[in-house]
Amino acid sequence: MRIVVLTGAGISAESGVPTFRDADGLWEGHRVEDVATPQAFAWQPDVVQAFYDTRRAALDAVDPNPAHRALARLEQALGKDLLLVTQNIDDLHERGGSTDVVHMHGSLRTALCTTCHQRSPVAEPLLADPPCPRCGHRTLRPDVVWFGELPHEMDRIHDALAEATHFVSIGTSGAVYPAAGFVQVARSAGAHTLELNLKPSEGTGYFHEARHGFAGELVPRWVDELLDR
Ligand code: BJW
């Protein structure tokens, strides 16, 4: 068994992290183009820095849920035969026990320097414009992937999709590419494809199988099934 798991905002919803596109979602109070593009950052850096500073601060008040912990159990059982890819910029997979997580849309815990292009841990709000610990320039931005930017580790993800026997998508609306296209890549490479989501995603028709409900219930049950086999 070689499994690729893709997670989205829905896996962290039961931990209290808002999703993007559900009612009362994260972007209800923010137009996406106000915060999630490089152009928005160029025009209104303070608004964007404050948005991510607030989300980073909120992370300290939430904990991983049974879905994150179940995926950590799966990693313990499968080792390198599992690739866990998340679109989330929170650190709940790591705090749930996963040790090898591909953060394809970046991370709230690090900053990216637009001068030296190095990453560094975020020690204080970026709205305060702290210097880059590597080069000293006050040119740190959130280390996240905005629309029009290239997601991280695409080669590693595509290699794993090409070899996967199972592809499982958890808690994502299937609205954002390239992640939304992984199901078709995996399926055409011969993998069994499964969606675990609160409701049918935009791409639900591409999956061999779909189970709808809370990730905190569906994911531990699916991991148990797999490990019992
Ligand atoms: C639960 C639950 C519970 C709730 N249990 N489930 C036209 C066609 C196709 C593509 C494009 C196009 N025009 C432009 C593009 C490309 C563009 C794109 O996809 N645009 C779309 C709007 C169409 N993509 C890009 O620009 C990407 N880069 C790119 O394509 O580069 C070129 C390239 C070429 C070739 C190879 C590789 C690359 C970059 C995309 C960057 C996305 N960035 C964001 C912001 C990150 C920083 C931040 O967090 O602020 O990433 S946008 C936002 O959406 C965030 C998320 O990771 C991403 C996906 O959201 P997600 O996780 O699916 O959340 P929701 O809220 O949408 O869904 C949650 C789901 O959970 C729902 O279904 C709920 O029902 C469910 N749920 N509670 C289980 N308890």
mmCIF file of C-alpha atoms in Angstrom, residues 112-189:
data_model
loop_
_atom_site.group_PDB
_atom_site.id
_atom_site.type_symbol
_atom_site.label_atom_id
_atom_site.label_comp_id
_atom_site.label_asym_id
_atom_site.label_seq_id
_atom_site.Cartn_x
_atom_site.Cartn_y
_atom_site.Cartn_z
ATOM 1 C CA LEU A 112 9.747 34.472 3.971
ATOM 2 C CA CYS A 113 12.205 37.285 3.285
ATOM 3 C CA THR A 114 11.607 38.979 -0.061
ATOM 4 C CA THR A 115 15.219 40.230 -0.060
ATOM 5 C CA CYS A 116 17.274 37.097 0.694
ATOM 6 C CA HIS A 117 14.462 34.555 -0.026
ATOM 7 C CA GLN A 118 15.290 32.641 3.185
ATOM 8 C CA ARG A 119 12.696 31.285 5.615
ATOM 9 C CA SER A 120 12.819 31.928 9.354
ATOM 10 C CA PRO A 121 10.566 31.140 12.327
ATOM 11 C CA VAL A 122 8.134 33.933 13.185
ATOM 12 C CA ALA A 123 9.034 35.315 16.605
ATOM 13 C CA GLU A 124 6.778 38.393 16.693
ATOM 14 C CA PRO A 125 3.892 39.814 14.634
ATOM 15 C CA LEU A 126 4.988 40.649 11.103
ATOM 16 C CA LEU A 127 2.870 43.812 11.227
ATOM 17 C CA ALA A 128 5.615 45.176 13.537
ATOM 18 C CA ASP A 129 8.008 44.813 10.551
ATOM 19 C CA PRO A 130 10.798 42.923 12.362
ATOM 20 C CA PRO A 131 14.151 42.451 10.579
ATOM 21 C CA CYS A 132 14.906 39.214 8.770
ATOM 22 C CA PRO A 133 17.158 37.171 11.112
ATOM 23 C CA ARG A 134 19.224 36.093 8.091
ATOM 24 C CA CYS A 135 19.920 39.361 6.206
ATOM 25 C CA GLY A 136 18.594 42.105 8.494
ATOM 26 C CA HIS A 137 16.233 43.678 5.961
ATOM 27 C CA ARG A 138 12.723 44.505 7.127
ATOM 28 C CA THR A 139 11.196 42.635 4.213
ATOM 29 C CA LEU A 140 9.445 39.642 5.772
ATOM 30 C CA ARG A 141 6.145 38.386 4.330
ATOM 31 C CA PRO A 142 3.895 35.508 5.376
ATOM 32 C CA ASP A 143 5.389 32.235 4.114
ATOM 33 C CA VAL A 144 2.208 31.220 2.330
ATOM 34 C CA VAL A 145 1.289 30.452 -1.275
ATOM 35 C CA TRP A 146 -1.105 32.994 -2.753
ATOM 36 C CA PHE A 147 -3.071 32.755 -6.004
ATOM 37 C CA GLY A 148 -0.703 32.907 -8.942
ATOM 38 C CA GLU A 149 2.245 31.537 -6.924
ATOM 39 C CA LEU A 150 3.693 28.044 -7.217
ATOM 40 C CA PRO A 151 2.745 25.567 -4.482
ATOM 41 C CA HIS A 152 5.645 23.816 -2.729
ATOM 42 C CA GLU A 153 7.138 20.371 -3.395
ATOM 43 C CA MET A 154 5.081 19.659 -6.508
ATOM 44 C CA ASP A 155 7.671 17.191 -7.844
ATOM 45 C CA ARG A 156 7.567 15.142 -4.655
ATOM 46 C CA ILE A 157 3.756 15.175 -4.687
ATOM 47 C CA HIS A 158 3.516 14.137 -8.328
ATOM 48 C CA ASP A 159 6.039 11.322 -7.832
ATOM 49 C CA ALA A 160 3.959 9.990 -4.938
ATOM 50 C CA LEU A 161 0.680 10.327 -6.864
ATOM 51 C CA ALA A 162 2.157 8.380 -9.768
ATOM 52 C CA GLU A 163 3.016 5.486 -7.426
ATOM 53 C CA ALA A 164 -0.022 5.621 -5.141
ATOM 54 C CA THR A 165 -2.345 2.670 -4.615
ATOM 55 C CA HIS A 166 -4.731 4.893 -2.616
ATOM 56 C CA PHE A 167 -5.490 8.618 -2.726
ATOM 57 C CA VAL A 168 -7.615 10.113 0.014
ATOM 58 C CA SER A 169 -8.862 13.694 0.077
ATOM 59 C CA ILE A 170 -10.024 15.017 3.444
ATOM 60 C CA GLY A 171 -11.880 18.239 4.232
ATOM 61 C CA THR A 172 -11.294 20.212 1.057
ATOM 62 C CA SER A 173 -13.803 21.878 -1.258
ATOM 63 C CA GLY A 174 -11.858 20.981 -4.410
ATOM 64 C CA ALA A 175 -12.050 24.616 -5.508
ATOM 65 C CA VAL A 176 -8.328 25.390 -5.732
ATOM 66 C CA TYR A 177 -5.809 23.953 -8.187
ATOM 67 C CA PRO A 178 -3.435 22.189 -8.487
ATOM 68 C CA ALA A 179 -4.617 20.328 -5.341
ATOM 69 C CA ALA A 180 -8.126 19.901 -6.784
ATOM 70 C CA GLY A 181 -6.609 17.967 -9.701
ATOM 71 C CA PHE A 182 -4.668 15.417 -7.631
ATOM 72 C CA VAL A 183 -7.613 12.991 -7.649
ATOM 73 C CA GLN A 184 -7.500 12.759 -11.443
ATOM 74 C CA VAL A 185 -3.718 12.340 -11.482
ATOM 75 C CA ALA A 186 -3.871 9.546 -8.886
ATOM 76 C CA ARG A 187 -6.855 7.866 -10.507
ATOM 77 C CA SER A 188 -5.271 7.824 -13.937
ATOM 78 C CA ALA A 189 -2.170 6.270 -12.343
#
